[in-house]
PDB file of C-alpha atoms in Angstrom:
ATOM      1  CA  UNK E   1      -1.185 -28.421  -4.005  1.00  0.00           C
ATOM      2  CA  UNK E   2       1.407 -26.888  -6.196  1.00  0.00           C
ATOM      3  CA  UNK E   3       4.702 -28.237  -4.835  1.00  0.00           C
ATOM      4  CA  UNK E   4       8.479 -28.407  -5.820  1.00  0.00           C
ATOM      5  CA  UNK E   5      10.777 -30.521  -3.756  1.00  0.00           C
ATOM      6  CA  UNK E   6      14.406 -30.586  -4.211  1.00  0.00           C
ATOM      7  CA  UNK E   7      16.828 -33.291  -3.267  1.00  0.00           C
ATOM      8  CA  UNK E   8      20.558 -34.323  -3.916  1.00  0.00           C
ATOM      9  CA  UNK E   9      22.475 -31.927  -1.844  1.00  0.00           C
ATOM     10  CA  UNK E  10      25.084 -32.695   0.552  1.00  0.00           C
ATOM     11  CA  UNK E  11      28.763 -32.156   1.440  1.00  0.00           C
ATOM     12  CA  UNK E  12      31.253 -32.840  -1.428  1.00  0.00           C
ATOM     13  CA  UNK E  13      35.035 -32.297  -1.965  1.00  0.00           C
ATOM     14  CA  UNK E  14      36.080 -29.562  -4.260  1.00  0.00           C
ATOM     15  CA  UNK E  15      36.405 -30.677  -7.890  1.00  0.00           C
ATOM     16  CA  UNK E  16      33.816 -33.421  -7.465  1.00  0.00           C
ATOM     17  CA  UNK E  17      30.344 -33.599  -8.783  1.00  0.00           C
ATOM     18  CA  UNK E  18      26.633 -33.574  -7.678  1.00  0.00           C
ATOM     19  CA  UNK E  19      23.342 -33.861  -9.368  1.00  0.00           C
ATOM     20  CA  UNK E  20      20.415 -31.948  -8.031  1.00  0.00           C
ATOM     21  CA  UNK E  21      16.764 -33.079  -8.627  1.00  0.00           C
ATOM     22  CA  UNK E  22      13.597 -31.273  -8.171  1.00  0.00           C
ATOM     23  CA  UNK E  23      10.242 -33.109  -8.260  1.00  0.00           C
ATOM     24  CA  UNK E  24       7.118 -31.204  -9.230  1.00  0.00           C
ATOM     25  CA  UNK E  25       3.488 -31.867  -8.623  1.00  0.00           C
ATOM     26  CA  UNK E  26       0.097 -30.099  -8.599  1.00  0.00           C
ATOM     27  CA  UNK E  27       0.401 -28.341 -11.975  1.00  0.00           C
ATOM     28  CA  UNK E  28       1.162 -29.130 -15.682  1.00  0.00           C
ATOM     29  CA  UNK E  29       4.963 -29.288 -15.592  1.00  0.00           C
ATOM     30  CA  UNK E  30       5.572 -29.460 -19.226  1.00  0.00           C
ATOM     31  CA  UNK E  31       3.976 -26.016 -19.646  1.00  0.00           C
ATOM     32  CA  UNK E  32       6.316 -23.977 -17.937  1.00  0.00           C
ATOM     33  CA  UNK E  33       9.902 -22.951 -17.856  1.00  0.00           C
ATOM     34  CA  UNK E  34      12.091 -23.679 -14.775  1.00  0.00           C
ATOM     35  CA  UNK E  35      15.063 -22.413 -12.956  1.00  0.00           C
ATOM     36  CA  UNK E  36      17.611 -23.120 -10.260  1.00  0.00           C
ATOM     37  CA  UNK E  37      18.382 -20.028  -7.884  1.00  0.00           C
ATOM     38  CA  UNK E  38      21.058 -20.504  -5.073  1.00  0.00           C
ATOM     39  CA  UNK E  39      21.589 -18.562  -1.987  1.00  0.00           C
ATOM     40  CA  UNK E  40      24.898 -18.456  -0.078  1.00  0.00           C
ATOM     41  CA  UNK E  41      24.940 -18.459   3.483  1.00  0.00           C
ATOM     42  CA  UNK E  42      24.015 -14.899   4.644  1.00  0.00           C
ATOM     43  CA  UNK E  43      24.050 -13.562   1.198  1.00  0.00           C
ATOM     44  CA  UNK E  44      21.491 -12.622  -1.538  1.00  0.00           C
ATOM     45  CA  UNK E  45      19.703 -14.701  -4.198  1.00  0.00           C
ATOM     46  CA  UNK E  46      21.620 -15.635  -7.242  1.00  0.00           C
ATOM     47  CA  UNK E  47      19.944 -16.800 -10.478  1.00  0.00           C
ATOM     48  CA  UNK E  48      22.032 -20.101 -11.585  1.00  0.00           C
ATOM     49  CA  UNK E  49      20.159 -21.623 -14.703  1.00  0.00           C
ATOM     50  CA  UNK E  50      16.869 -21.857 -16.457  1.00  0.00           C
ATOM     51  CA  UNK E  51      15.371 -24.013 -19.069  1.00  0.00           C
ATOM     52  CA  UNK E  52      12.222 -23.616 -21.316  1.00  0.00           C
ATOM     53  CA  UNK E  53       9.290 -25.879 -21.446  1.00  0.00           C
ATOM     54  CA  UNK E  54      10.513 -28.288 -23.951  1.00  0.00           C
ATOM     55  CA  UNK E  55      14.339 -27.808 -23.196  1.00  0.00           C
ATOM     56  CA  UNK E  56      14.703 -25.892 -26.320  1.00  0.00           C
ATOM     57  CA  UNK E  57      16.441 -23.055 -24.584  1.00  0.00           C
ATOM     58  CA  UNK E  58      18.773 -22.920 -21.703  1.00  0.00           C
ATOM     59  CA  UNK E  59      20.877 -20.378 -19.916  1.00  0.00           C
ATOM     60  CA  UNK E  60      23.344 -20.130 -17.345  1.00  0.00           C
ATOM     61  CA  UNK E  61      25.211 -17.683 -14.913  1.00  0.00           C
ATOM     62  CA  UNK E  62      28.494 -16.713 -15.893  1.00  0.00           C
ATOM     63  CA  UNK E  63      29.754 -18.193 -12.569  1.00  0.00           C
ATOM     64  CA  UNK E  64      28.460 -21.761 -13.452  1.00  0.00           C
ATOM     65  CA  UNK E  65      28.717 -21.730 -17.337  1.00  0.00           C
ATOM     66  CA  UNK E  66      30.668 -24.729 -18.350  1.00  0.00           C
ATOM     67  CA  UNK E  67      30.399 -26.622 -15.239  1.00  0.00           C
ATOM     68  CA  UNK E  68      26.855 -26.787 -14.651  1.00  0.00           C
ATOM     69  CA  UNK E  69      24.225 -28.372 -16.882  1.00  0.00           C
ATOM     70  CA  UNK E  70      20.411 -27.944 -16.467  1.00  0.00           C
ATOM     71  CA  UNK E  71      17.933 -30.746 -17.790  1.00  0.00           C
ATOM     72  CA  UNK E  72      14.162 -31.756 -17.402  1.00  0.00           C
ATOM     73  CA  UNK E  73      12.287 -34.935 -17.880  1.00  0.00           C
ATOM     74  CA  UNK E  74       8.611 -33.824 -18.518  1.00  0.00           C
ATOM     75  CA  UNK E  75       7.536 -37.456 -18.220  1.00  0.00           C
ATOM     76  CA  UNK E  76       8.701 -37.658 -14.759  1.00  0.00           C
ATOM     77  CA  UNK E  77       7.918 -34.027 -13.876  1.00  0.00           C
ATOM     78  CA  UNK E  78      11.380 -33.501 -12.868  1.00  0.00           C
ATOM     79  CA  UNK E  79      13.998 -30.990 -13.160  1.00  0.00           C
ATOM     80  CA  UNK E  80      17.775 -31.601 -12.796  1.00  0.00           C
ATOM     81  CA  UNK E  81      21.116 -29.767 -12.190  1.00  0.00           C
ATOM     82  CA  UNK E  82      24.311 -31.648 -12.918  1.00  0.00           C
ATOM     83  CA  UNK E  83      26.948 -29.807 -11.019  1.00  0.00           C
ATOM     84  CA  UNK E  84      30.781 -30.705 -11.987  1.00  0.00           C
ATOM     85  CA  UNK E  85      34.077 -29.255 -10.973  1.00  0.00           C
ATOM     86  CA  UNK E  86      32.485 -27.978  -7.763  1.00  0.00           C
ATOM     87  CA  UNK E  87      34.226 -25.016  -5.805  1.00  0.00           C
ATOM     88  CA  UNK E  88      33.869 -23.563  -2.324  1.00  0.00           C
ATOM     89  CA  UNK E  89      32.090 -20.619  -3.722  1.00  0.00           C
ATOM     90  CA  UNK E  90      29.205 -23.009  -5.000  1.00  0.00           C
ATOM     91  CA  UNK E  91      28.329 -23.757  -1.495  1.00  0.00           C
ATOM     92  CA  UNK E  92      24.796 -22.475  -1.072  1.00  0.00           C
ATOM     93  CA  UNK E  93      21.067 -23.451  -0.697  1.00  0.00           C
ATOM     94  CA  UNK E  94      19.693 -24.316  -3.990  1.00  0.00           C
ATOM     95  CA  UNK E  95      16.180 -23.535  -4.947  1.00  0.00           C
ATOM     96  CA  UNK E  96      14.110 -24.893  -7.686  1.00  0.00           C
ATOM     97  CA  UNK E  97      11.566 -22.527  -9.009  1.00  0.00           C
ATOM     98  CA  UNK E  98       8.668 -22.363 -11.546  1.00  0.00           C
ATOM     99  CA  UNK E  99       8.547 -19.644 -14.221  1.00  0.00           C
ATOM    100  CA  UNK E 100       5.032 -18.063 -14.627  1.00  0.00           C
ATOM    101  CA  UNK E 101       5.379 -18.586 -18.467  1.00  0.00           C
ATOM    102  CA  UNK E 102       6.676 -21.258 -20.850  1.00  0.00           C
ATOM    103  CA  UNK E 103       9.573 -19.353 -22.552  1.00  0.00           C
ATOM    104  CA  UNK E 104      12.807 -18.681 -20.678  1.00  0.00           C
ATOM    105  CA  UNK E 105      13.109 -14.872 -21.171  1.00  0.00           C
ATOM    106  CA  UNK E 106      10.551 -12.000 -21.060  1.00  0.00           C
ATOM    107  CA  UNK E 107       8.180 -13.963 -19.012  1.00  0.00           C
ATOM    108  CA  UNK E 108       6.448 -12.946 -15.576  1.00  0.00           C
ATOM    109  CA  UNK E 109       8.950 -14.215 -12.765  1.00  0.00           C
ATOM    110  CA  UNK E 110       9.359 -17.283 -10.641  1.00  0.00           C
ATOM    111  CA  UNK E 111       6.079 -17.811  -8.757  1.00  0.00           C
ATOM    112  CA  UNK E 112       6.481 -21.120  -7.092  1.00  0.00           C
ATOM    113  CA  UNK E 113       9.574 -22.124  -5.103  1.00  0.00           C
ATOM    114  CA  UNK E 114      10.863 -25.194  -3.392  1.00  0.00           C
ATOM    115  CA  UNK E 115      12.379 -25.241   0.065  1.00  0.00           C
ATOM    116  CA  UNK E 116      15.772 -25.712  -1.156  1.00  0.00           C
ATOM    117  CA  UNK E 117      18.655 -28.337  -0.869  1.00  0.00           C
ATOM    118  CA  UNK E 118      21.912 -27.417   0.591  1.00  0.00           C
ATOM    119  CA  UNK E 119      25.174 -28.026  -0.990  1.00  0.00           C
ATOM    120  CA  UNK E 120      28.402 -27.744   1.022  1.00  0.00           C
ATOM    121  CA  UNK E 121      31.771 -27.860  -1.065  1.00  0.00           C
ATOM    122  CA  UNK E 122      34.571 -28.495   1.389  1.00  0.00           C
ATOM    123  CA  UNK E 123      37.658 -30.623   1.934  1.00  0.00           C
TER     124      UNK E 123
ATOM    125  CA  UNK B   1      25.368  -8.845 -18.212  1.00  0.00           C
ATOM    126  CA  UNK B   2      22.872  -6.538 -16.936  1.00  0.00           C
ATOM    127  CA  UNK B   3      23.561  -5.318 -13.371  1.00  0.00           C
ATOM    128  CA  UNK B   4      20.851  -4.763 -10.933  1.00  0.00           C
ATOM    129  CA  UNK B   5      21.010  -2.075  -8.101  1.00  0.00           C
ATOM    130  CA  UNK B   6      18.678  -1.406  -5.203  1.00  0.00           C
ATOM    131  CA  UNK B   7      18.311   1.255  -2.766  1.00  0.00           C
ATOM    132  CA  UNK B   8      18.187   1.611   0.109  1.00  0.00           C
ATOM    133  CA  UNK B   9      20.153  -1.417   1.063  1.00  0.00           C
ATOM    134  CA  UNK B  10      18.334  -1.334   4.483  1.00  0.00           C
ATOM    135  CA  UNK B  11      15.642   0.769   5.955  1.00  0.00           C
ATOM    136  CA  UNK B  12      13.930   0.777   9.456  1.00  0.00           C
ATOM    137  CA  UNK B  13      10.356   1.733   9.425  1.00  0.00           C
ATOM    138  CA  UNK B  14       7.187   1.646  11.499  1.00  0.00           C
ATOM    139  CA  UNK B  15       4.012  -0.191  11.172  1.00  0.00           C
ATOM    140  CA  UNK B  16       1.774   2.093   9.060  1.00  0.00           C
ATOM    141  CA  UNK B  17       4.702   3.812   7.036  1.00  0.00           C
ATOM    142  CA  UNK B  18       4.620   4.223   3.261  1.00  0.00           C
ATOM    143  CA  UNK B  19       7.873   2.526   1.936  1.00  0.00           C
ATOM    144  CA  UNK B  20       9.470   2.967  -1.482  1.00  0.00           C
ATOM    145  CA  UNK B  21      12.334   0.635  -2.543  1.00  0.00           C
ATOM    146  CA  UNK B  22      13.978   1.413  -5.859  1.00  0.00           C
ATOM    147  CA  UNK B  23      15.721  -0.730  -8.478  1.00  0.00           C
ATOM    148  CA  UNK B  24      17.816   0.064 -11.339  1.00  0.00           C
ATOM    149  CA  UNK B  25      19.040  -1.841 -14.193  1.00  0.00           C
ATOM    150  CA  UNK B  26      22.297  -1.031 -15.991  1.00  0.00           C
ATOM    151  CA  UNK B  27      20.592  -1.315 -19.264  1.00  0.00           C
ATOM    152  CA  UNK B  28      16.860  -1.226 -20.567  1.00  0.00           C
ATOM    153  CA  UNK B  29      14.722  -4.059 -19.606  1.00  0.00           C
ATOM    154  CA  UNK B  30      11.391  -2.750 -20.704  1.00  0.00           C
ATOM    155  CA  UNK B  31       9.038  -3.977 -18.313  1.00  0.00           C
ATOM    156  CA  UNK B  32      10.517  -7.364 -17.544  1.00  0.00           C
ATOM    157  CA  UNK B  33      11.261  -7.102 -13.763  1.00  0.00           C
ATOM    158  CA  UNK B  34       9.845  -8.883 -10.962  1.00  0.00           C
ATOM    159  CA  UNK B  35       9.815  -8.232  -7.033  1.00  0.00           C
ATOM    160  CA  UNK B  36      10.433 -10.942  -4.454  1.00  0.00           C
ATOM    161  CA  UNK B  37       9.835 -10.963  -0.702  1.00  0.00           C
ATOM    162  CA  UNK B  38      12.075 -13.234   1.542  1.00  0.00           C
ATOM    163  CA  UNK B  39      11.675 -13.981   5.207  1.00  0.00           C
ATOM    164  CA  UNK B  40      14.489 -15.633   7.033  1.00  0.00           C
ATOM    165  CA  UNK B  41      14.484 -19.323   6.660  1.00  0.00           C
ATOM    166  CA  UNK B  42      11.928 -19.165   3.996  1.00  0.00           C
ATOM    167  CA  UNK B  43      11.900 -19.393   0.253  1.00  0.00           C
ATOM    168  CA  UNK B  44      11.322 -16.105  -1.692  1.00  0.00           C
ATOM    169  CA  UNK B  45       7.731 -15.053  -2.710  1.00  0.00           C
ATOM    170  CA  UNK B  46       6.810 -13.343  -6.000  1.00  0.00           C
ATOM    171  CA  UNK B  47       5.038 -10.151  -5.227  1.00  0.00           C
ATOM    172  CA  UNK B  48       5.127  -8.203  -8.562  1.00  0.00           C
ATOM    173  CA  UNK B  49       5.762  -9.429 -12.144  1.00  0.00           C
ATOM    174  CA  UNK B  50       6.107  -7.512 -15.355  1.00  0.00           C
ATOM    175  CA  UNK B  51       6.975  -4.314 -13.347  1.00  0.00           C
ATOM    176  CA  UNK B  52       3.562  -3.734 -11.895  1.00  0.00           C
ATOM    177  CA  UNK B  53       1.504  -6.727 -12.065  1.00  0.00           C
ATOM    178  CA  UNK B  54       0.257  -7.814  -8.724  1.00  0.00           C
ATOM    179  CA  UNK B  55       0.863 -11.631  -8.250  1.00  0.00           C
ATOM    180  CA  UNK B  56      -2.315 -13.457  -7.154  1.00  0.00           C
ATOM    181  CA  UNK B  57      -2.773 -13.580  -3.511  1.00  0.00           C
ATOM    182  CA  UNK B  58      -0.587 -10.749  -2.736  1.00  0.00           C
ATOM    183  CA  UNK B  59      -2.073  -7.862  -0.691  1.00  0.00           C
ATOM    184  CA  UNK B  60      -2.831  -4.645  -2.414  1.00  0.00           C
ATOM    185  CA  UNK B  61      -0.783  -2.613  -0.489  1.00  0.00           C
ATOM    186  CA  UNK B  62       1.963  -3.834  -2.673  1.00  0.00           C
ATOM    187  CA  UNK B  63       2.447  -2.003  -5.959  1.00  0.00           C
ATOM    188  CA  UNK B  64       5.307  -1.722  -8.548  1.00  0.00           C
ATOM    189  CA  UNK B  65       5.929   0.805 -11.244  1.00  0.00           C
ATOM    190  CA  UNK B  66       8.572   1.700 -13.948  1.00  0.00           C
ATOM    191  CA  UNK B  67      10.085   0.643 -17.090  1.00  0.00           C
ATOM    192  CA  UNK B  68      13.257   0.718 -18.940  1.00  0.00           C
ATOM    193  CA  UNK B  69      15.892   0.883 -16.366  1.00  0.00           C
ATOM    194  CA  UNK B  70      14.147   2.503 -13.329  1.00  0.00           C
ATOM    195  CA  UNK B  71      11.548   0.770 -11.162  1.00  0.00           C
ATOM    196  CA  UNK B  72       9.984   1.019  -7.732  1.00  0.00           C
ATOM    197  CA  UNK B  73       8.294  -1.222  -5.108  1.00  0.00           C
ATOM    198  CA  UNK B  74       5.998   0.717  -2.982  1.00  0.00           C
ATOM    199  CA  UNK B  75       4.134  -0.565   0.131  1.00  0.00           C
ATOM    200  CA  UNK B  76       1.413   1.788   0.967  1.00  0.00           C
ATOM    201  CA  UNK B  77       1.080   0.892   4.692  1.00  0.00           C
ATOM    202  CA  UNK B  78       3.694  -1.331   6.391  1.00  0.00           C
ATOM    203  CA  UNK B  79       2.245  -4.270   8.212  1.00  0.00           C
ATOM    204  CA  UNK B  80       4.072  -6.402  10.816  1.00  0.00           C
ATOM    205  CA  UNK B  81       4.242  -9.350   8.468  1.00  0.00           C
ATOM    206  CA  UNK B  82       6.082  -7.119   5.746  1.00  0.00           C
ATOM    207  CA  UNK B  83       9.248  -6.902   7.661  1.00  0.00           C
ATOM    208  CA  UNK B  84      11.533  -8.844   5.363  1.00  0.00           C
ATOM    209  CA  UNK B  85      14.137  -8.529   2.636  1.00  0.00           C
ATOM    210  CA  UNK B  86      13.073  -7.573  -1.008  1.00  0.00           C
ATOM    211  CA  UNK B  87      14.815  -8.554  -4.159  1.00  0.00           C
ATOM    212  CA  UNK B  88      14.294  -7.167  -7.623  1.00  0.00           C
ATOM    213  CA  UNK B  89      15.200  -9.617 -10.557  1.00  0.00           C
ATOM    214  CA  UNK B  90      15.301  -8.758 -14.261  1.00  0.00           C
ATOM    215  CA  UNK B  91      13.996 -11.348 -16.783  1.00  0.00           C
ATOM    216  CA  UNK B  92      14.862  -9.630 -20.091  1.00  0.00           C
ATOM    217  CA  UNK B  93      17.882 -11.420 -21.104  1.00  0.00           C
ATOM    218  CA  UNK B  94      20.408 -13.868 -19.873  1.00  0.00           C
ATOM    219  CA  UNK B  95      21.772 -14.271 -17.405  1.00  0.00           C
ATOM    220  CA  UNK B  96      18.933 -13.194 -15.270  1.00  0.00           C
ATOM    221  CA  UNK B  97      20.172 -11.184 -12.292  1.00  0.00           C
ATOM    222  CA  UNK B  98      18.879 -10.217  -8.805  1.00  0.00           C
ATOM    223  CA  UNK B  99      19.400  -6.917  -7.147  1.00  0.00           C
ATOM    224  CA  UNK B 100      21.471  -7.099  -3.757  1.00  0.00           C
ATOM    225  CA  UNK B 101      18.268  -6.822  -1.729  1.00  0.00           C
ATOM    226  CA  UNK B 102      16.739  -4.336   0.599  1.00  0.00           C
ATOM    227  CA  UNK B 103      16.399  -5.446   4.300  1.00  0.00           C
ATOM    228  CA  UNK B 104      13.186  -3.733   5.970  1.00  0.00           C
ATOM    229  CA  UNK B 105      13.084  -3.990   9.791  1.00  0.00           C
ATOM    230  CA  UNK B 106      11.234  -2.445  12.681  1.00  0.00           C
ATOM    231  CA  UNK B 107      12.151   1.027  13.872  1.00  0.00           C
TER     232      UNK B 107
END
């Protein structure tokens, strides 16, 4: 079964850091680009970051650029999101999602999603 | 950055209705557009990719069309399980952006 399982969310104070992880199974992880998408409570979807199959290309939303870093370990079938200098507006459910293709742009959309991990930034 | 807009923002419809949702990009994105369905408390589900390609397992009552800046998602005959929120997303260039969503509820 194709599956993505996120972990690492929690309650964190503004300005602190958190690292999210996503464990993939049931497919050849190193053949596909991967993404993080978030959804604030009661709001729409916001693409956060993406990484190509061999980590050669990465992209970030303007709202997180310079604070968040995406990475992957193909040997461990895992995707990560290092989140630094967290702000209240980063509070959201964070989804890990698989791309239909290997490249990061001009591919087919996000066809497999995890159930998400919740990040709450509050003092 | 490419901005995505959707209309309507919400719609009330009945089972059996034909429904069209439109999505507009602030600049041309060729056919690099996807549509997703999200139900409350659930992760989004890919319906359509590359503007008009039906994702495997998605019922044929869903279809997509368009290119450049103007796109649409059509549900030919609404079923009870189709009441949800629908999002478009451009995958042409960074940063990827989602539309604000269209909520479809029961009339």
